[in-house]
Amino acid sequence: MSSSSVMRRGGRVKLASVGLVVVGSLALSACNGDDGTADKPVGGATPTSSAPSSAPSTKPSDPAADGGATGGQAKAGQTFKIGEAAQFPFKYGTTKKGEIALTVDAIEKGDPADLAPLKLGDKASGKVPYYIRYTVKNVGTTNLEYASVSHMKGHLGDGTEAQSLLIVGDFAKCRSESLPQGFTNGKTQKGCAVALAPSAATKVASAEYWGDPFSLGGKGIYWK
């Protein structure tokens, strides 16, 4: 991923352009370095298409098999209901560590016309945006200000990954920013991620968080 400038405004990280990126753990994790700062976005980036992945399947597991939400720490592969919180240890970069409760509040179908301001051209032709809306709550004892909780992606009804759209800049339909200053115990913040269904005949049916501590092993935690 090439780079241009990153701006910090009002204590929150905001990026300066808009682009369509390849779905998958490698493509998205490359946007967040181990030092806790976001890699700089591509200046004049053009949309790219994804190649078949050799990674293990990330099809959401059966809630009955996993037992659904059972309290305590969320486990890799566990499936939650929309609106149900998953609690787990969270790490951002090399210094920020804590505990968060993450809830997918809704998976909302958008309108293909929503994508017009992003000027994605043929890469967005026929695709339908879905907005994965979620809430982050600090349930630990550390200040997680300026950390980013962004490793969220969608899955289609058959369990395959939907194409992800990484927004760098301001997209009014689906805003997501780094955690604000003074993000201490009990504080909450809303976030949003965009997933693209390939056509109006299919839909984004579930969401997956695949960030730390679920970034290894090919299984995150799921909501549907």
Short mmCIF file of C-alpha atoms in Angstrom, two decimals:
data_model
loop_
_atom_site.label_atom_id
_atom_site.label_comp_id
_atom_site.label_asym_id
_atom_site.label_seq_id
_atom_site.Cartn_x
_atom_site.Cartn_y
_atom_site.Cartn_z
CA MET A 1 0.00 0.00 0.00
CA SER A 2 1.45 3.35 -1.10
CA SER A 3 1.12 6.40 1.08
CA SER A 4 0.30 10.08 1.42
CA SER A 5 -0.47 12.27 4.42
CA VAL A 6 -2.33 11.53 7.63
CA MET A 7 -3.92 14.39 9.57
CA ARG A 8 -4.84 14.46 13.26
CA ARG A 9 -7.79 16.76 13.89
CA GLY A 10 -9.26 17.40 17.33
CA GLY A 11 -7.32 14.49 18.78
CA ARG A 12 -8.65 11.98 16.25
CA VAL A 13 -6.96 10.43 13.28
CA LYS A 14 -8.53 11.26 9.92
CA LEU A 15 -7.20 10.19 6.55
CA ALA A 16 -7.14 12.33 3.47
CA SER A 17 -8.58 10.43 0.51
CA VAL A 18 -10.99 7.66 -0.45
CA GLY A 19 -10.20 4.26 -1.88
CA LEU A 20 -11.49 0.75 -2.46
CA VAL A 21 -9.21 -1.93 -1.03
CA VAL A 22 -8.88 -5.67 -1.35
CA VAL A 23 -10.86 -7.71 1.13
CA GLY A 24 -8.88 -9.90 3.50
CA SER A 25 -6.75 -9.80 6.60
CA LEU A 26 -3.48 -8.96 4.89
CA ALA A 27 -4.88 -5.99 2.97
CA LEU A 28 -6.57 -4.41 5.96
CA SER A 29 -3.97 -5.17 8.61
CA ALA A 30 -1.41 -3.41 6.43
CA CYS A 31 -3.26 -0.17 7.18
CA ASN A 32 -2.43 -0.31 10.87
CA GLY A 33 1.20 -0.56 11.92
CA ASP A 34 2.49 -2.18 15.09
CA ASP A 35 3.52 1.23 16.39
CA GLY A 36 -0.14 2.20 16.84
CA THR A 37 -0.26 4.65 13.95
CA ALA A 38 -2.16 4.20 10.71
CA ASP A 39 -0.16 3.81 7.53
CA LYS A 40 -0.64 6.78 5.24
CA PRO A 41 -3.35 6.42 2.57
CA VAL A 42 -2.66 6.13 -1.10
CA GLY A 43 -2.62 9.42 -2.96
CA GLY A 44 -4.72 9.01 -6.12
CA ALA A 45 -5.13 5.30 -5.43
CA THR A 46 -7.13 3.26 -7.90
CA PRO A 47 -9.48 0.45 -6.84
CA THR A 48 -8.06 -3.03 -6.91
CA SER A 49 -9.61 -6.48 -7.15
CA SER A 50 -8.93 -9.37 -4.83
CA ALA A 51 -7.26 -12.64 -5.78
CA PRO A 52 -8.52 -15.98 -4.42
CA SER A 53 -7.37 -16.41 -0.86
CA SER A 54 -5.53 -19.46 0.41
CA ALA A 55 -6.34 -18.56 4.01
CA PRO A 56 -8.58 -20.88 6.06
CA SER A 57 -12.31 -20.36 5.59
CA THR A 58 -13.80 -17.71 7.84
CA LYS A 59 -17.40 -18.82 7.40
CA PRO A 60 -19.26 -17.97 10.60
CA SER A 61 -19.77 -20.94 12.85
CA ASP A 62 -23.13 -22.19 14.03
CA PRO A 63 -24.28 -20.30 17.13
CA ALA A 64 -25.69 -23.51 18.57
CA ALA A 65 -22.36 -25.28 18.14
CA ASP A 66 -20.52 -22.43 19.78
CA GLY A 67 -23.09 -22.00 22.47
CA GLY A 68 -23.67 -18.37 21.50
CA ALA A 69 -22.71 -15.75 24.05
CA THR A 70 -21.88 -17.47 27.30
CA GLY A 71 -20.38 -14.58 29.26
CA GLY A 72 -16.72 -14.08 30.08
CA GLN A 73 -14.18 -13.66 27.30
CA ALA A 74 -15.21 -14.04 23.67
CA LYS A 75 -13.50 -16.93 21.89
CA ALA A 76 -12.30 -17.14 18.30
CA GLY A 77 -15.05 -18.58 16.12
CA GLN A 78 -17.83 -17.62 18.52
CA THR A 79 -21.05 -16.21 17.07
CA PHE A 80 -23.14 -13.52 18.76
CA LYS A 81 -26.55 -12.13 18.00
CA ILE A 82 -26.87 -8.65 16.52
CA GLY A 83 -27.03 -6.32 19.50
CA GLU A 84 -25.07 -8.64 21.78
CA ALA A 85 -21.74 -7.53 23.26
CA ALA A 86 -18.52 -9.53 22.99
CA GLN A 87 -15.86 -8.76 25.60
CA PHE A 88 -12.18 -9.43 25.00
CA PRO A 89 -8.67 -8.09 25.67
CA PHE A 90 -7.76 -5.40 23.15
CA LYS A 91 -4.36 -4.26 21.93
CA TYR A 92 -3.45 -1.45 19.56
CA GLY A 93 0.13 -1.02 18.46
CA THR A 94 2.85 -1.92 20.96
CA THR A 95 1.75 0.16 23.95
CA LYS A 96 -2.03 0.38 24.21
CA LYS A 97 -3.69 -2.55 25.91
CA GLY A 98 -6.99 -2.90 27.68
CA GLU A 99 -10.39 -4.57 27.61
CA ILE A 100 -13.34 -3.69 25.38
CA ALA A 101 -16.89 -4.82 24.81
CA LEU A 102 -17.75 -4.74 21.11
CA THR A 103 -21.34 -4.85 19.85
CA VAL A 104 -22.59 -4.99 16.27
CA ASP A 105 -25.76 -2.93 16.51
CA ALA A 106 -27.03 -3.39 12.97
CA ILE A 107 -26.16 -4.42 9.42
CA GLU A 108 -28.02 -1.90 7.28
CA LYS A 109 -28.59 -2.13 3.54
CA GLY A 110 -27.63 1.03 1.70
CA ASP A 111 -28.35 2.30 -1.78
CA PRO A 112 -25.90 1.86 -4.68
CA ALA A 113 -26.24 5.61 -5.24
CA ASP A 114 -24.55 6.13 -1.85
CA LEU A 115 -21.26 5.21 -3.49
CA ALA A 116 -21.42 7.92 -6.17
CA PRO A 117 -19.49 10.57 -4.14
CA LEU A 118 -16.60 8.12 -3.78
CA LYS A 119 -16.10 8.07 -7.57
CA LEU A 120 -15.19 4.38 -7.71
CA GLY A 121 -16.26 3.98 -11.32
CA ASP A 122 -16.80 0.51 -12.72
CA LYS A 123 -15.35 -1.09 -9.59
CA ALA A 124 -18.62 -0.29 -7.78
CA SER A 125 -20.91 -1.16 -10.69
CA GLY A 126 -23.83 -3.30 -9.54
CA LYS A 127 -22.59 -3.48 -5.96
CA VAL A 128 -24.78 -2.67 -2.98
CA PRO A 129 -23.26 -1.15 0.17
CA TYR A 130 -24.11 -2.50 3.62
CA TYR A 131 -23.24 -0.56 6.73
CA ILE A 132 -21.99 -2.55 9.71
CA ARG A 133 -22.72 -0.29 12.67
CA TYR A 134 -21.04 -1.12 15.95
CA THR A 135 -20.35 0.22 19.44
CA VAL A 136 -17.05 0.06 21.31
CA LYS A 137 -17.10 0.29 25.11
CA ASN A 138 -14.04 0.51 27.34
CA VAL A 139 -14.59 -2.03 30.13
CA GLY A 140 -10.96 -2.08 31.29
CA THR A 141 -8.81 0.14 33.46
CA THR A 142 -6.60 1.77 30.80
CA ASN A 143 -7.10 4.84 28.62
CA LEU A 144 -7.51 3.71 25.00
CA GLU A 145 -7.60 7.18 23.45
CA TYR A 146 -6.58 7.40 19.79
CA ALA A 147 -6.66 3.61 19.32
CA SER A 148 -8.56 2.32 16.30
CA VAL A 149 -11.09 -0.52 16.42
CA SER A 150 -11.48 -1.06 12.71
CA HIS A 151 -10.99 -4.70 11.75
CA MET A 152 -14.62 -5.32 10.85
CA LYS A 153 -15.84 -7.02 7.69
CA GLY A 154 -19.01 -8.55 6.30
CA HIS A 155 -20.00 -12.00 5.08
CA LEU A 156 -22.61 -12.93 2.50
CA GLY A 157 -25.41 -15.38 3.20
CA ASP A 158 -23.31 -18.36 2.11
CA GLY A 159 -20.51 -17.40 4.51
CA THR A 160 -18.08 -16.04 1.91
CA GLU A 161 -16.48 -12.67 2.57
CA ALA A 162 -18.09 -9.56 1.16
CA GLN A 163 -15.78 -7.05 -0.46
CA SER A 164 -14.64 -4.44 2.03
CA LEU A 165 -14.51 -0.73 1.36
CA LEU A 166 -11.90 1.15 3.34
CA ILE A 167 -12.94 4.76 3.72
CA VAL A 168 -10.12 7.23 4.16
CA GLY A 169 -11.69 10.61 4.59
CA ASP A 170 -15.24 11.63 5.45
CA PHE A 171 -18.12 9.46 4.22
CA ALA A 172 -21.33 10.74 5.77
CA LYS A 173 -23.19 7.45 5.31
CA CYS A 174 -20.68 5.50 7.41
CA ARG A 175 -18.38 7.41 9.74
CA SER A 176 -15.65 5.80 11.81
CA GLU A 177 -12.86 7.50 13.72
CA SER A 178 -10.17 6.60 16.22
CA LEU A 179 -11.25 6.52 19.85
CA PRO A 180 -11.45 10.02 21.34
CA GLN A 181 -9.25 11.60 23.94
CA GLY A 182 -9.97 10.38 27.45
CA PHE A 183 -11.49 7.07 26.34
CA THR A 184 -11.46 5.54 29.82
CA ASN A 185 -13.58 2.93 31.60
CA GLY A 186 -17.27 3.15 30.74
CA LYS A 187 -16.82 5.41 27.69
CA THR A 188 -18.43 4.33 24.41
CA GLN A 189 -18.09 5.25 20.76
CA LYS A 190 -19.98 4.30 17.62
CA GLY A 191 -18.21 3.03 14.52
CA CYS A 192 -19.13 1.87 11.04
CA ALA A 193 -17.64 -0.35 8.35
CA VAL A 194 -18.74 -0.74 4.73
CA ALA A 195 -19.17 -4.15 3.10
CA LEU A 196 -20.25 -4.56 -0.53
CA ALA A 197 -22.70 -7.16 -1.78
CA PRO A 198 -21.91 -8.14 -5.38
CA SER A 199 -25.48 -7.54 -6.54
CA ALA A 200 -28.98 -6.71 -5.35
CA ALA A 201 -29.75 -10.43 -5.37
CA THR A 202 -27.37 -11.12 -2.48
CA LYS A 203 -26.97 -9.48 0.91
CA VAL A 204 -24.44 -9.04 3.66
CA ALA A 205 -25.86 -11.30 6.36
CA SER A 206 -23.23 -11.27 9.10
CA ALA A 207 -20.25 -9.35 10.43
CA GLU A 208 -16.83 -10.42 11.68
CA TYR A 209 -14.29 -8.70 13.89
CA TRP A 210 -10.88 -10.15 13.05
CA GLY A 211 -8.49 -7.80 14.85
CA ASP A 212 -6.28 -8.63 17.81
CA PRO A 213 -6.56 -11.05 19.61
CA PHE A 214 -8.36 -12.86 16.76
CA SER A 215 -6.04 -11.87 13.90
CA LEU A 216 -4.27 -15.23 13.78
CA GLY A 217 -5.78 -18.61 12.96
CA GLY A 218 -8.29 -17.49 10.35
CA LYS A 219 -11.22 -17.05 12.74
CA GLY A 220 -12.59 -13.91 14.27
CA ILE A 221 -15.82 -13.43 16.21
CA TYR A 222 -19.13 -13.08 14.41
CA TRP A 223 -22.53 -11.43 14.65
CA LYS A 224 -25.65 -12.41 12.72
#
